[in-house]
Amino acid sequence: MARWLPRSADLTRFCQKLNRVKTLEDDMMETSFNRCLSTIDLTLLGIGGMVGSGLYVLTGTVAKEMAGPAVIVSFIIAGFASLLAALCYAEFGARVPKTGSAYMFTYVSVGEIWAFLIGWNVLLEYMIGGAAVARAWSGYLDSIFNHKIKNFTETHIGTWQVPFLAHYPDFLAATILLVATAFISFGAKVSSWLNHVFSAVSIGVILFILIMGFVLAQPKNWGAQEGGFAPYGLSGIMAGTATCFYAFVGFDVIAASSEEARNPQKAVPRAIAFSLGLATGAYILVSMVLTLMVPWHTLDPDSALADAFYRRGYSWAGFLVATGSICAMNTVLLSNLFSLPRIVYAMAEDGLFFQVFSRVHPRTQVPVIGIVVFGFLMALLALVFDLEALVQFLSIGTLLAYTFVAASIIVLRFQQQKAGAPTQPAGSRPSPEPREGPATGELKEYESFSDKLQLVDRDKSKEHREPGQLKAAFEPYLEFLSDFYPGEVVTVAVVTLMVSAVCLCSILVFGNTHLHLPTWSYSLLLVLFSLGFLLSLLLIWVHEQQRSTQTFQIPLVPLSPALSIVLNIYLMLKLSYVTWLRFTVWLILGLLVYFGYGIWHSKENLREPQLQRVSAHYVVFPSGSLEETVQAVQPSPQPTAGLPDTDTDEAKR
């Protein structure tokens, strides 16, 4: 029986395969896409992804049901929380200007299986998000015409009463998605131009709302007679923050489009900063205008802005606002349809998803098969499904992606730079010479047919330290940490930090409600997990980071990504258990796809046999003079059968 059990060496190799990272090309600017998008194009794509139906629906809902006029504070806090995640995306988008967004960022720093699961969840997020916006677009347009479309459909086609399905097929929502799919298929420039048109109309309507709204503002609507500025207190403000946070999730379309940017090192960080700043300002000012025009408790959550103008006697202004909301929803649809096929393309290009989706049209230079297939799937969802029950998938998928991107930033920042890796701006080639000369007294390993160089022994001097090594100032106090390989302690500390964050947030969310913990144990657990989190943060901080590159870097690492991780995990745990159950089912389906297809067709898996065919390794021992003694080292025997192709075994000394 025991002989059928896998050996520990086999399990080790298998785990290494699951956590292998993507090998990046020397020339990061080389692509089959058309690099035609400017900073303005990317900024408007980001604004289109964020300032959509949320501006016209979410503001009224949060103001009436959660925070009152203090919805302004909710948007300020949510904007700051989103800034932490956005800065992580900005650094990755500048350093790794490849399509794929959170999937690609996780793949190059954390590992393959985690990247696949992130990409798998982002696919569902975009499909449901696009279908939900299409249904909202249809409902908003139908309300302008007094629901004549809905009544006609129910009368001539019929209705059904099935769980998770809509009461009637929404042909209008499906049609708008198919039309948008057709426009997206014409290429990035056409998509960007169309987004410019809708964004210009939407921004014009927002400016009209602000000017007209401040003219009609009545400060008494914030007075005590109407309930005051914060009628629901701090708890209402924080509940509103959790909802408002999801209004800013559209900025990742910029990172997903970085492979089509002309100058991604500058354009991506700037576009993310500009779009997030403008979107936050728009949400804050519109919320202020809305709650000053009419009393917050009289708002209509479904069409708050249009209804506010109607009630103040400006029906023509209400119609103009409704037109602006439809244009804003069109920009969200375009953002979803623009990003989704590119993430599918990135996964297919790496071999983790079906290869048919990696084909790029030679004339339009877009993944047209992915656009058409997923456009039809999105239209099908909008046609028949009741998406209200599934809309929280948008939250959990986005928050999980944000969490892994923040963790990836920490891991990447404390990794040693590999020779040939893009440490300079993308497109510039790194120097092939080794970092240290023969006279440094270090043991070095060279591979035949490769100009890569890897230091085998670590630099013990305090004058020069590699990323991931203990800082010289802390070596007298933490000398035992110097025995670990550079970056090893940081990786363990990141895992410990995330586990501590999960436990800490679980106690905060469930300690007094579901777990009914006594006060002493509640406080003790909070202190213990907080200490674990802070100690992990301290262990990361005492190690050397990569030196500043010429691309954008998020400040205050590891503090900024760690705060983003805690916030994202806290918001994920606030979601319902039904959402987690559906999320688990979707993850199981994703694992079936990965282990049935992705792990065998991965380009990193196909790359490994080439490494095994290296004829010899050479270990160079410094002799103390200008000459070096070269000793040939034979490769290890063939890998164990039964698993995907394994990594090159370590050379025997």
XYZ file of C-alpha atoms in Angstrom:
653
model
C 0.000 0.000 0.000
C 2.809 2.363 0.944
C 4.494 2.002 -2.426
C 1.500 3.668 -4.078
C 1.901 6.770 -1.918
C 3.793 9.665 -3.542
C 7.325 10.265 -2.330
C 8.203 13.488 -0.528
C 10.492 14.507 -3.411
C 7.607 14.102 -5.873
C 5.322 16.207 -3.698
C 8.010 18.861 -3.386
C 8.446 19.065 -7.158
C 4.674 19.162 -7.631
C 4.309 22.052 -5.176
C 7.157 23.842 -6.930
C 5.263 23.532 -10.211
C 2.133 25.034 -8.676
C 4.121 28.023 -7.422
C 6.407 28.622 -10.412
C 6.439 32.198 -11.639
C 6.234 33.526 -15.167
C 9.462 34.201 -17.049
C 9.337 37.650 -18.613
C 10.933 38.599 -21.890
C 13.947 40.893 -22.017
C 12.057 43.362 -24.216
C 8.861 44.066 -22.307
C 7.571 46.435 -24.980
C 7.386 43.713 -27.626
C 3.760 42.738 -28.232
C 1.316 41.531 -30.853
C -1.109 44.267 -29.795
C -1.204 47.776 -31.202
C 0.396 50.244 -28.773
C -1.848 53.180 -29.614
C -3.345 54.375 -26.300
C -2.175 57.624 -24.727
C -2.454 58.788 -21.117
C -5.734 60.549 -21.955
C -7.133 57.388 -23.549
C -6.268 55.318 -20.470
C -7.599 57.984 -18.112
C -10.960 58.096 -19.877
C -11.106 54.283 -19.855
C -10.579 54.361 -16.096
C -13.185 57.085 -15.579
C -15.594 55.122 -17.754
C -15.055 52.043 -15.596
C -15.654 53.913 -12.327
C -18.136 56.708 -13.041
C -21.069 54.722 -14.340
C -24.343 53.534 -12.940
C -22.931 53.927 -9.419
C -22.969 57.700 -9.684
C -26.664 57.765 -10.599
C -27.885 54.907 -8.392
C -25.359 54.206 -5.629
C -25.245 57.761 -4.258
C -28.982 57.846 -3.616
C -29.065 54.348 -2.123
C -26.232 54.970 0.351
C -27.519 58.417 1.297
C -31.056 57.225 2.053
C -30.433 53.821 3.620
C -26.991 54.017 5.247
C -25.276 57.347 5.839
C -27.520 60.335 5.064
C -25.600 63.444 3.920
C -22.489 61.847 5.486
C -22.307 59.742 2.332
C -19.701 62.367 1.416
C -17.438 61.054 4.200
C -18.131 57.487 3.060
C -16.883 58.302 -0.422
C -13.777 60.047 0.958
C -12.815 56.981 3.028
C -13.657 54.601 0.178
C -11.576 56.689 -2.206
C -8.582 56.499 0.141
C -9.025 52.741 0.531
C -9.187 52.345 -3.240
C -6.047 54.477 -3.558
C -4.027 51.819 -1.703
C -5.067 49.148 -4.202
C -4.698 51.537 -7.139
C -1.090 52.374 -6.224
C -0.241 48.658 -6.204
C -1.756 48.307 -9.672
C 0.129 51.409 -10.832
C 3.531 50.016 -9.803
C 2.883 46.658 -11.439
C 1.399 48.220 -14.567
C 4.522 50.351 -15.032
C 7.026 47.569 -14.295
C 5.186 44.798 -16.144
C 3.390 46.485 -19.086
C 1.622 43.309 -20.167
C -2.080 42.636 -20.521
C -3.723 40.569 -17.812
C -3.963 42.975 -14.858
C -4.121 41.164 -11.483
C -3.605 37.767 -13.152
C -0.297 38.825 -14.700
C 0.912 40.619 -11.572
C 0.284 37.520 -9.440
C 1.930 35.225 -11.999
C 5.238 37.103 -12.132
C 5.615 37.315 -8.344
C 3.560 34.771 -6.351
C 2.935 31.667 -8.466
C 1.035 29.954 -11.264
C -1.944 28.378 -9.503
C -2.686 31.573 -7.586
C -2.495 33.581 -10.796
C -4.882 31.201 -12.534
C -7.426 31.404 -9.700
C -7.221 35.211 -9.700
C -7.725 35.309 -13.463
C -10.561 32.777 -13.214
C -12.411 34.952 -10.701
C -11.782 38.159 -12.623
C -13.430 36.533 -15.660
C -16.592 35.916 -13.680
C -16.409 39.406 -12.208
C -16.334 41.046 -15.626
C -19.046 38.807 -17.104
C -21.507 39.388 -14.277
C -20.561 43.060 -14.023
C -21.171 43.689 -17.712
C -24.453 41.799 -17.682
C -25.633 43.633 -14.546
C -24.849 47.044 -16.054
C -26.646 46.048 -19.276
C -29.776 45.171 -17.290
C -29.522 48.448 -15.370
C -29.114 50.297 -18.675
C -32.187 48.546 -20.052
C -34.251 49.294 -16.959
C -33.244 52.955 -16.912
C -34.110 53.432 -20.576
C -37.362 51.535 -20.123
C -38.345 53.786 -17.205
C -38.004 56.866 -19.426
C -40.652 55.350 -21.748
C -42.920 54.349 -18.867
C -41.893 50.623 -18.942
C -43.424 50.027 -22.370
C -40.626 47.615 -23.366
C -41.149 45.474 -20.280
C -44.911 45.390 -20.728
C -44.601 44.455 -24.409
C -42.175 41.613 -23.627
C -44.322 40.177 -20.830
C -47.474 40.380 -22.967
C -46.179 38.905 -26.229
C -43.377 36.607 -25.046
C -44.360 35.669 -21.528
C -42.817 35.391 -18.087
C -41.415 32.625 -15.900
C -41.029 32.093 -12.180
C -37.721 30.252 -11.793
C -35.147 30.920 -9.052
C -32.079 32.918 -10.239
C -33.805 33.687 -13.550
C -35.360 37.018 -14.495
C -39.138 37.303 -14.678
C -38.891 37.976 -18.401
C -36.140 37.827 -21.052
C -34.402 41.175 -21.395
C -33.753 41.389 -25.133
C -32.787 45.059 -24.907
C -29.917 44.329 -22.473
C -28.669 41.445 -24.631
C -28.848 43.592 -27.766
C -26.805 46.459 -26.328
C -24.114 43.986 -25.287
C -23.963 42.454 -28.767
C -23.722 45.909 -30.347
C -20.945 46.883 -27.931
C -19.159 43.598 -28.712
C -19.212 44.444 -32.412
C -17.636 47.864 -31.797
C -14.958 46.441 -29.478
C -14.005 43.926 -32.201
C -12.942 46.759 -34.534
C -9.837 47.462 -32.471
C -8.526 49.414 -29.500
C -8.571 52.743 -31.327
C -12.266 52.419 -32.263
C -13.119 51.325 -28.717
C -11.175 54.251 -27.286
C -12.859 56.716 -29.651
C -16.312 55.422 -28.740
C -15.422 55.617 -25.049
C -14.292 59.221 -25.586
C -17.687 60.164 -27.018
C -19.713 58.613 -24.201
C -17.286 59.885 -21.544
C -17.475 63.431 -22.923
C -21.282 63.394 -22.744
C -21.192 61.875 -19.264
C -18.661 64.429 -17.974
C -20.709 67.244 -19.502
C -23.845 66.014 -17.720
C -21.943 65.728 -14.432
C -20.763 69.341 -14.760
C -24.363 70.388 -15.467
C -25.538 68.478 -12.365
C -22.944 70.230 -10.185
C -23.630 73.742 -11.476
C -27.419 73.399 -11.473
C -27.380 71.494 -8.202
C -25.392 74.115 -6.293
C -27.777 76.796 -7.606
C -30.719 74.811 -6.210
C -28.911 73.818 -2.977
C -30.682 74.391 0.325
C -28.388 74.139 3.391
C -31.406 73.449 5.620
C -31.501 69.913 4.172
C -28.421 69.175 6.312
C -30.031 70.744 9.372
C -31.252 69.084 12.546
C -34.887 69.261 11.424
C -34.063 66.850 8.584
C -32.015 64.496 10.781
C -28.647 66.214 10.689
C -25.508 65.535 8.662
C -24.829 62.018 9.987
C -28.198 60.586 11.093
C -26.877 56.993 11.272
C -23.655 57.854 13.098
C -20.220 56.364 12.558
C -21.564 52.862 11.955
C -23.698 54.194 9.108
C -20.721 55.990 7.595
C -18.598 52.813 7.674
C -21.440 50.706 6.264
C -21.727 53.251 3.472
C -17.955 53.075 2.943
C -18.141 49.306 2.371
C -20.739 49.898 -0.337
C -19.067 52.968 -1.841
C -15.782 51.050 -2.154
C -17.236 49.096 -5.063
C -17.822 52.304 -7.018
C -14.061 52.534 -7.638
C -13.314 49.028 -8.896
C -13.094 50.053 -12.558
C -9.533 51.409 -12.507
C -8.047 47.954 -13.192
C -9.096 48.387 -16.839
C -6.055 50.680 -17.106
C -3.697 47.950 -15.923
C -5.403 45.451 -18.227
C -4.743 47.813 -21.163
C -1.073 48.519 -20.384
C 0.136 46.339 -23.284
C -1.643 48.719 -25.670
C -0.240 51.902 -24.105
C 2.393 53.868 -25.997
C 4.472 54.663 -22.916
C 3.167 52.415 -20.114
C 5.894 53.380 -17.610
C 4.463 56.899 -17.376
C 0.964 56.544 -18.804
C -0.321 53.780 -16.488
C 0.510 55.421 -13.113
C -0.652 58.824 -14.325
C -3.897 57.480 -15.789
C -4.700 55.566 -12.591
C -3.994 58.644 -10.440
C -5.962 61.026 -12.679
C -8.970 58.732 -13.146
C -9.202 57.803 -9.463
C -8.870 61.429 -8.392
C -11.498 62.663 -10.856
C -13.891 59.810 -10.012
C -13.540 60.443 -6.263
C -14.126 64.162 -6.773
C -17.193 63.474 -8.922
C -18.734 61.130 -6.344
C -18.101 63.534 -3.454
C -19.462 66.622 -5.227
C -22.506 64.854 -6.698
C -23.349 63.405 -3.253
C -23.067 66.892 -1.773
C -25.338 68.387 -4.439
C -27.876 65.577 -4.185
C -28.331 65.827 -0.413
C -28.491 69.647 -0.552
C -31.146 69.732 -3.300
C -33.725 67.570 -1.498
C -33.926 66.012 2.000
C -31.885 62.799 2.072
C -34.745 60.697 3.506
C -36.998 61.516 0.518
C -34.569 60.279 -2.162
C -35.590 57.668 -4.725
C -32.777 55.038 -4.600
C -33.415 53.827 -8.160
C -33.051 57.204 -9.909
C -32.067 59.688 -7.220
C -30.546 62.439 -9.355
C -33.189 62.510 -12.051
C -35.954 62.347 -9.421
C -34.382 65.231 -7.464
C -34.583 67.530 -10.497
C -38.130 66.391 -11.280
C -39.223 67.235 -7.730
C -37.635 70.679 -7.895
C -39.713 71.407 -11.016
C -37.009 70.927 -13.677
C -38.325 67.969 -15.643
C -36.128 68.826 -18.640
C -33.077 68.627 -16.390
C -34.268 65.243 -15.144
C -34.437 63.983 -18.729
C -30.910 65.311 -19.367
C -29.625 63.490 -16.288
C -31.250 60.263 -17.471
C -29.455 60.675 -20.820
C -26.152 61.182 -19.036
C -26.698 58.073 -16.933
C -27.232 55.964 -20.066
C -23.988 57.303 -21.573
C -22.159 56.581 -18.318
C -23.446 53.005 -18.323
C -22.246 52.630 -21.906
C -18.710 53.493 -20.798
C -18.874 50.802 -18.095
C -20.038 48.254 -20.670
C -17.167 49.194 -22.959
C -14.679 48.925 -20.081
C -15.884 45.430 -19.163
C -15.904 44.205 -22.765
C -12.504 45.796 -23.354
C -10.796 44.204 -20.337
C -12.330 40.718 -20.236
C -10.994 39.351 -23.571
C -7.526 40.703 -22.808
C -7.319 38.831 -19.519
C -8.529 35.687 -21.300
C -5.866 36.329 -23.945
C -3.132 36.626 -21.315
C -4.154 33.316 -19.712
C -4.376 31.566 -23.089
C -1.062 33.020 -24.232
C 0.580 31.521 -21.133
C -1.041 28.152 -21.883
C -3.256 28.155 -18.780
C -6.475 28.562 -20.785
C -7.615 27.252 -24.152
C -5.226 28.325 -26.911
C -7.975 29.437 -29.293
C -8.394 32.591 -27.193
C -4.765 33.637 -27.750
C -5.312 34.411 -31.438
C -5.011 38.081 -32.373
C -6.672 39.395 -35.521
C -3.913 40.521 -37.933
C -5.703 43.699 -39.005
C -7.470 44.951 -35.870
C -4.780 43.543 -33.517
C -7.303 42.496 -30.872
C -8.220 39.019 -29.521
C -11.379 38.909 -31.600
C -12.346 35.309 -30.700
C -12.304 36.106 -26.991
C -14.278 39.298 -27.585
C -17.013 37.527 -29.566
C -17.302 34.437 -27.342
C -17.396 36.279 -24.032
C -19.556 39.037 -25.483
C -22.160 36.405 -26.367
C -21.837 34.789 -22.914
C -22.339 38.176 -21.277
C -25.390 38.825 -23.468
C -26.804 35.420 -22.516
C -26.418 36.211 -18.817
C -28.153 39.560 -19.284
C -30.944 37.919 -21.284
C -32.117 35.241 -18.857
C -30.512 35.554 -15.420
C -31.689 37.497 -12.412
C -28.353 39.038 -11.498
C -29.403 40.583 -8.206
C -28.616 37.327 -6.424
C -25.183 37.119 -8.062
C -24.112 40.746 -7.934
C -21.991 40.230 -4.806
C -19.666 38.116 -6.917
C -18.392 41.449 -8.199
C -17.251 42.279 -4.692
C -15.548 39.036 -3.736
C -13.693 38.624 -7.023
C -12.421 42.195 -6.994
C -11.380 42.144 -3.344
C -9.533 38.847 -3.764
C -7.635 40.269 -6.756
C -6.749 43.411 -4.781
C -5.473 41.284 -1.885
C -3.165 39.191 -4.053
C -1.853 42.206 -5.944
C -0.967 43.907 -2.643
C 0.797 40.751 -1.413
C 2.575 40.459 -4.754
C 3.953 43.983 -4.380
C 5.632 43.026 -1.097
C 7.049 39.790 -2.506
C 8.321 41.483 -5.662
C 9.906 44.410 -3.821
C 12.023 42.105 -1.632
C 13.012 39.669 -4.389
C 16.503 39.617 -5.819
C 16.708 40.943 -9.337
C 17.402 38.072 -11.723
C 19.850 38.728 -14.487
C 17.901 39.469 -17.613
C 14.867 40.572 -15.650
C 13.402 43.975 -16.467
C 14.900 46.074 -13.700
C 15.080 49.051 -16.008
C 12.122 50.536 -17.817
C 10.501 48.119 -20.188
C 12.171 48.064 -23.519
C 15.690 48.735 -22.239
C 17.916 45.692 -22.016
C 19.748 44.921 -18.790
C 23.488 44.577 -18.764
C 24.659 41.012 -19.310
C 27.695 41.470 -17.058
C 27.550 39.991 -13.556
C 26.955 42.324 -10.661
C 30.107 41.263 -8.865
C 33.523 40.651 -10.310
C 35.791 37.676 -9.727
C 37.661 39.425 -6.968
C 34.681 39.711 -4.634
C 35.298 36.311 -3.110
C 31.922 34.881 -4.065
C 30.960 31.471 -5.417
C 29.165 31.878 -8.757
C 27.277 29.434 -10.968
C 27.043 29.738 -14.760
C 24.732 27.829 -17.087
C 25.848 26.816 -20.575
C 24.133 28.545 -23.518
C 22.932 31.319 -21.219
C 24.222 34.694 -20.155
C 22.406 34.518 -16.822
C 24.436 34.610 -13.630
C 23.290 33.644 -10.146
C 25.155 34.191 -6.944
C 25.413 30.968 -4.944
C 26.938 32.426 -1.840
C 25.430 35.538 -0.347
C 27.286 38.743 0.231
C 28.015 38.984 3.907
C 29.453 42.479 3.800
C 27.540 45.297 5.336
C 28.468 47.727 2.597
C 26.409 46.090 -0.132
C 23.274 44.028 0.456
C 20.951 42.416 -2.028
C 17.135 42.708 -1.843
C 15.706 40.205 0.612
C 18.794 40.172 2.833
C 18.754 41.378 6.418
C 19.672 45.038 6.804
C 23.155 45.546 8.203
C 21.878 47.636 11.112
C 19.768 44.745 12.444
C 22.299 41.920 11.949
C 23.747 42.119 15.492
C 20.254 41.656 16.951
C 18.728 39.253 14.394
C 21.802 37.340 13.305
C 19.884 34.052 13.041
C 17.891 35.510 10.119
C 21.084 35.920 8.089
C 21.295 32.165 7.546
C 18.222 32.125 5.308
C 18.268 32.565 1.562
C 17.493 36.172 0.477
C 13.733 36.707 0.344
C 12.879 33.470 2.161
C 12.052 35.143 5.480
C 10.020 37.817 3.673
C 7.931 35.187 1.855
C 7.149 33.382 5.117
C 6.376 36.717 6.791
C 3.937 37.675 4.002
C 2.071 34.380 4.445
C 2.019 34.914 8.228
C 0.810 38.483 7.722
C -2.107 37.339 5.551
C -3.077 34.571 7.999
C -2.938 37.059 10.881
C -5.049 39.513 8.880
C -7.673 36.835 8.179
C -7.833 35.851 11.868
C -7.907 39.461 13.052
C -10.693 40.439 10.651
C -12.642 37.273 11.517
C -12.620 38.234 15.196
C -13.673 41.792 14.360
C -16.532 40.653 12.107
C -17.774 37.511 13.870
C -16.426 37.788 17.437
C -19.419 39.473 19.046
C -22.115 38.198 16.689
C -21.657 34.626 15.453
C -18.980 33.441 17.905
C -20.413 35.221 20.993
C -16.982 35.497 22.568
C -16.688 36.832 26.117
C -15.041 40.218 26.419
C -11.737 38.913 27.817
C -11.224 36.317 25.069
C -12.338 38.763 22.382
C -9.759 41.305 23.570
C -7.039 38.655 23.988
C -7.501 37.308 20.470
C -7.476 40.817 19.033
C -4.186 41.558 20.806
C -2.578 38.249 19.756
C -3.499 38.510 16.072
C -2.607 42.197 15.990
C 0.821 41.354 17.400
C 1.226 38.604 14.808
C 0.359 41.070 12.057
C 2.725 43.762 13.359
C 5.594 41.306 13.944
C 5.212 40.000 10.383
C 5.286 43.568 9.135
C 8.408 44.256 11.200
C 10.176 41.131 9.877
C 9.529 42.305 6.330
C 10.704 45.839 7.051
C 14.102 44.801 8.500
C 15.098 43.320 5.135
C 16.534 45.174 2.170
C 14.200 46.285 -0.633
C 14.998 46.639 -4.298
C 16.588 49.950 -5.060
C 14.462 52.584 -6.728
C 13.789 51.948 -10.377
C 12.961 54.496 -13.058
C 9.319 53.397 -13.013
C 6.653 54.300 -10.456
C 6.899 52.693 -6.999
C 4.253 52.734 -4.281
C 5.521 54.553 -1.163
C 5.706 53.137 2.373
C 6.231 49.481 1.474
C 5.362 47.182 3.238
C 2.933 49.341 5.246
C 0.744 50.528 2.350
C 0.146 47.060 0.798
C -0.400 45.565 4.275
C -3.155 48.098 5.043
C -4.747 47.281 1.687
C -4.665 43.551 2.531
C -6.385 44.090 5.899
C -9.078 46.309 4.413
C -9.820 43.938 1.536
C -10.043 40.883 3.802
C -12.329 42.758 6.202
C -14.705 43.706 3.384
C -14.675 40.143 2.006
C -15.698 38.749 5.389
C -18.628 41.183 5.481
C -20.180 39.366 2.510
C -22.908 36.785 3.038
C -22.223 33.066 3.444
C -24.263 32.361 0.295
C -21.771 34.432 -1.680
C -18.901 32.421 -0.215
C -20.688 29.174 -1.088
C -21.121 30.189 -4.733
C -17.559 31.455 -4.777
C -16.335 28.052 -3.562
C -18.256 26.267 -6.326
C -16.711 28.570 -8.936
C -13.234 27.948 -7.479
C -13.738 24.169 -7.726
C -14.667 24.543 -11.396
C -11.545 26.618 -11.915
C -9.336 23.984 -10.275
C -10.801 21.354 -12.595
C -9.867 23.503 -15.599
C -6.372 24.134 -14.260
C -5.491 20.537 -13.372
C -7.251 19.168 -16.449
C -5.701 21.580 -18.943
C -3.653 24.498 -17.628
C -0.899 22.718 -15.709
C -0.077 20.495 -18.712
C -0.128 23.218 -21.384
C 1.547 25.962 -19.349
C 4.408 27.590 -21.248
C 6.468 27.494 -18.070
C 5.898 23.726 -18.005
C 7.040 23.425 -21.630
C 10.041 25.636 -20.926
C 11.461 23.329 -18.233
C 12.605 20.434 -20.488
C 14.763 22.931 -22.382
C 16.503 23.784 -19.131
C 17.176 20.086 -18.538
C 19.007 19.780 -21.847
C 21.773 22.106 -20.635
C 24.948 20.131 -21.337
C 26.793 21.185 -18.208
C 26.910 23.626 -15.367
C 30.089 25.399 -14.384
C 30.910 26.555 -10.880
C 33.564 29.251 -10.800
C 35.742 29.350 -7.711
C 37.657 32.605 -7.242
C 41.318 31.863 -6.802
C 42.295 35.163 -5.321
C 43.983 36.281 -8.530
C 42.784 37.486 -11.887
C 42.480 33.881 -13.106
C 39.438 31.679 -12.365
C 39.403 27.889 -11.957
C 36.491 26.276 -13.817
C 35.054 22.988 -12.618
C 32.416 21.116 -14.697
C 29.425 19.809 -12.825
C 27.152 17.169 -14.333
C 23.368 17.602 -14.249
C 21.235 15.410 -12.015
C 19.486 12.278 -13.355
C 16.159 12.354 -15.175
C 13.095 13.543 -13.204
C 10.485 11.258 -11.750
C 7.809 10.178 -14.220
C 4.121 10.650 -13.624
C 4.236 14.411 -13.050
C 4.446 17.319 -15.498
C 7.971 18.119 -16.636
C 9.986 19.117 -13.598
C 12.495 21.823 -12.895
C 16.195 21.318 -13.418
C 17.649 19.606 -10.411
C 20.302 21.379 -8.446
C 23.822 20.895 -9.705
C 26.087 18.704 -7.652
C 29.141 20.425 -6.410
